[in-house]
Amino acid sequence: MQVRRGDFTEPDTLPTAFADPSRVLIVSGPADPEPHRIAVEAAVTAGAEHLVYTAHMATSPDSHFGPARQHAVTEQDLAATGIATTSLRNGFHASSAPFMLGAGLRTGELRLPADGPVAWTAQADLAVAAAIALTDPDRLHGTTPPLTASRALDMDELAEVVSRITGSTVTRTVVDEDEYRAALVAGGLPEAFAPMMTGFFAAARDGEFATVDPTLADLLDREPRSIEDVLADTLRAY
């Protein structure tokens, strides 16, 4: 194995990082699509024949969720390359659920805006899908179906899951977005990130994260990990 340093924000590092490529996996970072565009262009210039990109199940220029709109920009950049591409429409990362649950994990009350079901999906399972896309591109090419776990749960259901895992009752209270945003900022979240958080709830209400699809289970040849399993592991740190 050869390890090479490359930084999407330092274009001069990418020709060496991408030297002699056949297939390249571009793992998406922060919401800004410009570093992704730089990586796509560098990989194509280096001679890549196939690009694989980690997008999101709600990817659309019309999504309520900011990162999903940015993924749509990168998907347009991929389409413009003229080479084979795979955009992995990953389910919502289950590891982010505790962050979305917020202070309620400590207080026992989830004070959150109205939401909808979310197909929380284990990143380890999504990593297997990415490896398959790289090593067996005939199985995953173009824009994939949503790569999700087998169930979608809303915040009321997550409160029940957390209650079972911790043995302490966690309740769910619906608050308006202004109150939620104010609480986030008061709790130390940079104000620039607040629209992403409120956008998550708006997208969930609109069903953007509700789809479940068997593709990931078929790739894994087993059921994907459930949000219950992921939270049971994650909540040990709380």
Short mmCIF file of C-alpha atoms in Angstrom, two decimals:
data_model
loop_
_atom_site.label_atom_id
_atom_site.label_comp_id
_atom_site.label_asym_id
_atom_site.label_seq_id
_atom_site.Cartn_x
_atom_site.Cartn_y
_atom_site.Cartn_z
CA MET A 1 0.00 0.00 0.00
CA GLN A 2 1.26 3.47 -0.88
CA VAL A 3 0.06 6.50 1.07
CA ARG A 4 0.19 9.90 -0.59
CA ARG A 5 -0.77 13.24 0.85
CA GLY A 6 -3.35 15.29 -1.00
CA ASP A 7 -5.43 18.24 0.13
CA PHE A 8 -8.46 19.43 -1.82
CA THR A 9 -7.72 22.97 -0.67
CA GLU A 10 -4.11 22.72 -1.89
CA PRO A 11 -4.40 21.89 -5.61
CA ASP A 12 -0.63 21.60 -6.01
CA THR A 13 -0.66 18.47 -3.82
CA LEU A 14 -3.16 16.59 -5.98
CA PRO A 15 -1.14 15.63 -9.09
CA THR A 16 1.17 13.54 -6.91
CA ALA A 17 -1.69 12.17 -4.81
CA PHE A 18 -3.62 11.11 -7.92
CA ALA A 19 -0.66 9.89 -9.99
CA ASP A 20 -1.41 6.93 -12.28
CA PRO A 21 -5.05 6.51 -11.27
CA SER A 22 -7.55 4.05 -12.65
CA ARG A 23 -10.46 4.64 -10.31
CA VAL A 24 -10.61 7.39 -7.71
CA LEU A 25 -12.88 7.64 -4.66
CA ILE A 26 -13.60 11.23 -3.63
CA VAL A 27 -14.97 11.33 -0.10
CA SER A 28 -17.05 14.46 0.36
CA GLY A 29 -16.02 16.91 3.02
CA PRO A 30 -17.62 20.12 4.29
CA ALA A 31 -20.55 21.51 2.35
CA ASP A 32 -18.56 23.86 0.09
CA PRO A 33 -18.48 22.19 -3.36
CA GLU A 34 -15.37 24.03 -4.58
CA PRO A 35 -12.83 21.61 -2.99
CA HIS A 36 -14.77 18.73 -4.55
CA ARG A 37 -14.58 20.43 -7.96
CA ILE A 38 -10.82 20.83 -7.54
CA ALA A 39 -10.48 17.13 -6.68
CA VAL A 40 -12.64 16.05 -9.63
CA GLU A 41 -10.65 18.16 -12.08
CA ALA A 42 -7.32 16.95 -10.67
CA ALA A 43 -8.34 13.29 -10.89
CA VAL A 44 -9.49 13.69 -14.50
CA THR A 45 -6.29 15.54 -15.41
CA ALA A 46 -4.26 12.73 -13.84
CA GLY A 47 -5.98 10.23 -16.13
CA ALA A 48 -8.65 8.66 -13.93
CA GLU A 49 -11.06 6.47 -15.87
CA HIS A 50 -13.77 6.27 -13.20
CA LEU A 51 -14.66 8.60 -10.33
CA VAL A 52 -16.66 7.51 -7.29
CA TYR A 53 -18.14 10.23 -5.07
CA THR A 54 -19.91 10.03 -1.71
CA ALA A 55 -23.10 12.05 -2.10
CA HIS A 56 -26.33 11.95 -0.09
CA MET A 57 -29.74 10.34 -0.43
CA ALA A 58 -31.47 13.75 -0.61
CA THR A 59 -29.12 15.25 -3.20
CA SER A 60 -31.06 17.87 -5.16
CA PRO A 61 -30.70 21.56 -5.99
CA ASP A 62 -34.12 21.98 -4.37
CA SER A 63 -33.40 20.19 -1.09
CA HIS A 64 -34.15 21.94 2.20
CA PHE A 65 -30.85 20.50 3.49
CA GLY A 66 -27.85 22.65 2.56
CA PRO A 67 -25.30 19.84 2.13
CA ALA A 68 -27.67 18.02 -0.24
CA ARG A 69 -27.83 21.11 -2.46
CA GLN A 70 -24.03 21.26 -2.51
CA HIS A 71 -23.80 17.57 -3.45
CA ALA A 72 -26.03 18.39 -6.42
CA VAL A 73 -23.42 20.88 -7.62
CA THR A 74 -20.71 18.22 -7.43
CA GLU A 75 -22.89 15.72 -9.27
CA GLN A 76 -23.16 18.26 -12.09
CA ASP A 77 -19.36 18.55 -12.10
CA LEU A 78 -19.08 14.76 -12.30
CA ALA A 79 -21.48 14.63 -15.24
CA ALA A 80 -19.39 17.21 -17.07
CA THR A 81 -16.19 15.13 -16.88
CA GLY A 82 -17.14 12.83 -19.74
CA ILE A 83 -15.76 9.77 -17.94
CA ALA A 84 -17.47 7.02 -15.96
CA THR A 85 -18.74 8.19 -12.58
CA THR A 86 -20.59 6.76 -9.61
CA SER A 87 -22.42 8.99 -7.17
CA LEU A 88 -23.18 7.09 -3.98
CA ARG A 89 -26.49 8.40 -2.62
CA ASN A 90 -25.65 7.51 0.97
CA GLY A 91 -28.28 7.28 3.67
CA PHE A 92 -28.13 9.76 6.53
CA HIS A 93 -25.14 8.90 8.71
CA ALA A 94 -26.37 7.18 11.85
CA SER A 95 -23.33 8.41 13.75
CA SER A 96 -24.71 11.95 13.48
CA ALA A 97 -27.93 11.07 15.31
CA PRO A 98 -26.57 11.97 18.78
CA PHE A 99 -25.58 15.40 17.45
CA MET A 100 -29.07 15.90 16.03
CA LEU A 101 -30.61 14.76 19.31
CA GLY A 102 -28.63 17.50 21.01
CA ALA A 103 -28.82 18.40 24.68
CA GLY A 104 -31.78 16.07 25.14
CA LEU A 105 -29.36 13.21 25.63
CA ARG A 106 -28.32 14.90 28.88
CA THR A 107 -31.60 16.50 29.95
CA GLY A 108 -33.96 13.69 28.98
CA GLU A 109 -36.11 16.01 26.83
CA LEU A 110 -35.62 16.32 23.08
CA ARG A 111 -36.69 19.89 22.31
CA LEU A 112 -36.62 19.81 18.52
CA PRO A 113 -38.64 21.10 15.56
CA ALA A 114 -41.22 18.92 13.84
CA ASP A 115 -39.51 16.29 11.71
CA GLY A 116 -40.15 13.13 9.71
CA PRO A 117 -38.64 9.68 9.24
CA VAL A 118 -34.91 9.41 8.54
CA ALA A 119 -33.13 6.37 7.10
CA TRP A 120 -30.24 6.43 9.58
CA THR A 121 -27.44 4.34 8.04
CA ALA A 122 -24.17 3.05 9.48
CA GLN A 123 -21.07 4.57 7.92
CA ALA A 124 -19.23 1.25 8.14
CA ASP A 125 -21.87 -0.28 5.87
CA LEU A 126 -21.59 2.66 3.47
CA ALA A 127 -17.81 2.17 3.40
CA VAL A 128 -18.36 -1.37 2.12
CA ALA A 129 -20.55 0.02 -0.66
CA ALA A 130 -17.82 2.50 -1.60
CA ALA A 131 -15.25 -0.31 -1.75
CA ILE A 132 -17.55 -2.32 -4.02
CA ALA A 133 -18.02 0.70 -6.29
CA LEU A 134 -14.24 0.94 -6.65
CA THR A 135 -13.49 -2.74 -7.13
CA ASP A 136 -16.59 -3.90 -9.02
CA PRO A 137 -17.95 -0.85 -10.86
CA ASP A 138 -20.49 -2.88 -12.81
CA ARG A 139 -22.47 -3.29 -9.58
CA LEU A 140 -22.67 0.43 -8.79
CA HIS A 141 -22.45 3.02 -11.51
CA GLY A 142 -24.05 6.33 -12.32
CA THR A 143 -26.32 7.76 -9.64
CA THR A 144 -27.14 4.96 -7.21
CA PRO A 145 -30.46 4.33 -5.50
CA PRO A 146 -30.51 5.51 -1.88
CA LEU A 147 -28.04 3.36 0.06
CA THR A 148 -29.92 3.01 3.32
CA ALA A 149 -30.64 0.88 6.31
CA SER A 150 -33.92 -1.02 6.32
CA ARG A 151 -35.98 1.34 8.50
CA ALA A 152 -36.58 5.07 8.78
CA LEU A 153 -37.29 6.50 12.23
CA ASP A 154 -38.45 9.93 13.36
CA MET A 155 -37.42 11.72 16.54
CA ASP A 156 -40.31 10.31 18.58
CA GLU A 157 -39.09 6.83 17.71
CA LEU A 158 -35.47 7.77 18.43
CA ALA A 159 -36.53 9.01 21.87
CA GLU A 160 -37.98 5.55 22.52
CA VAL A 161 -34.79 3.89 21.25
CA VAL A 162 -32.60 6.04 23.50
CA SER A 163 -34.89 5.34 26.46
CA ARG A 164 -34.50 1.59 25.95
CA ILE A 165 -30.73 1.80 25.54
CA THR A 166 -30.06 4.06 28.52
CA GLY A 167 -32.81 2.83 30.83
CA SER A 168 -33.83 6.46 31.41
CA THR A 169 -36.98 7.98 29.96
CA VAL A 170 -36.35 10.44 27.13
CA THR A 171 -39.31 12.52 25.97
CA ARG A 172 -39.90 14.50 22.79
CA THR A 173 -41.19 18.09 22.73
CA VAL A 174 -41.85 19.91 19.46
CA VAL A 175 -40.57 23.50 19.42
CA ASP A 176 -40.61 26.09 16.65
CA GLU A 177 -37.52 26.66 14.55
CA ASP A 178 -36.75 30.09 16.02
CA GLU A 179 -36.60 28.66 19.54
CA TYR A 180 -34.50 25.75 18.32
CA ARG A 181 -32.10 28.00 16.46
CA ALA A 182 -31.69 30.28 19.49
CA ALA A 183 -30.97 27.29 21.73
CA LEU A 184 -28.32 26.00 19.32
CA VAL A 185 -26.51 29.33 19.20
CA ALA A 186 -26.80 29.79 22.96
CA GLY A 187 -25.28 26.33 23.36
CA GLY A 188 -22.21 27.33 21.35
CA LEU A 189 -23.06 26.33 17.78
CA PRO A 190 -21.68 28.92 15.34
CA GLU A 191 -24.61 30.85 13.92
CA ALA A 192 -23.52 30.03 10.37
CA PHE A 193 -24.31 26.36 11.01
CA ALA A 194 -27.82 26.94 12.34
CA PRO A 195 -29.48 26.97 8.88
CA MET A 196 -28.04 23.52 8.17
CA MET A 197 -29.64 22.19 11.34
CA THR A 198 -33.05 23.75 10.74
CA GLY A 199 -32.79 22.63 7.13
CA PHE A 200 -32.37 19.05 8.32
CA PHE A 201 -35.71 19.17 10.11
CA ALA A 202 -37.44 20.88 7.19
CA ALA A 203 -36.09 18.21 4.83
CA ALA A 204 -37.17 15.43 7.18
CA ARG A 205 -40.68 16.90 7.41
CA ASP A 206 -40.81 16.92 3.62
CA GLY A 207 -39.84 13.24 3.42
CA GLU A 208 -36.40 13.78 1.90
CA PHE A 209 -34.75 11.20 4.18
CA ALA A 210 -37.66 8.76 4.48
CA THR A 211 -36.90 6.41 1.58
CA VAL A 212 -35.53 2.97 2.41
CA ASP A 213 -34.10 0.84 -0.37
CA PRO A 214 -32.79 -2.76 -0.49
CA THR A 215 -29.69 -1.93 -2.55
CA LEU A 216 -27.32 -1.62 0.42
CA ALA A 217 -28.56 -4.88 1.96
CA ASP A 218 -28.05 -6.61 -1.39
CA LEU A 219 -24.48 -5.29 -1.61
CA LEU A 220 -23.69 -6.38 1.94
CA ASP A 221 -25.49 -9.72 1.56
CA ARG A 222 -26.98 -9.07 5.00
CA GLU A 223 -29.20 -6.58 6.76
CA PRO A 224 -27.49 -3.20 7.31
CA ARG A 225 -26.80 -2.24 10.90
CA SER A 226 -29.78 -0.67 12.60
CA ILE A 227 -29.85 2.72 14.28
CA GLU A 228 -30.44 0.85 17.54
CA ASP A 229 -27.09 -0.93 17.15
CA VAL A 230 -25.25 2.24 16.21
CA LEU A 231 -26.72 4.25 19.08
CA ALA A 232 -25.99 1.48 21.56
CA ASP A 233 -22.31 1.79 20.62
CA THR A 234 -22.28 5.58 20.36
CA LEU A 235 -24.11 6.38 23.59
CA ARG A 236 -21.43 4.65 25.64
CA ALA A 237 -19.45 7.87 25.16
CA TYR A 238 -22.21 10.00 26.73
#
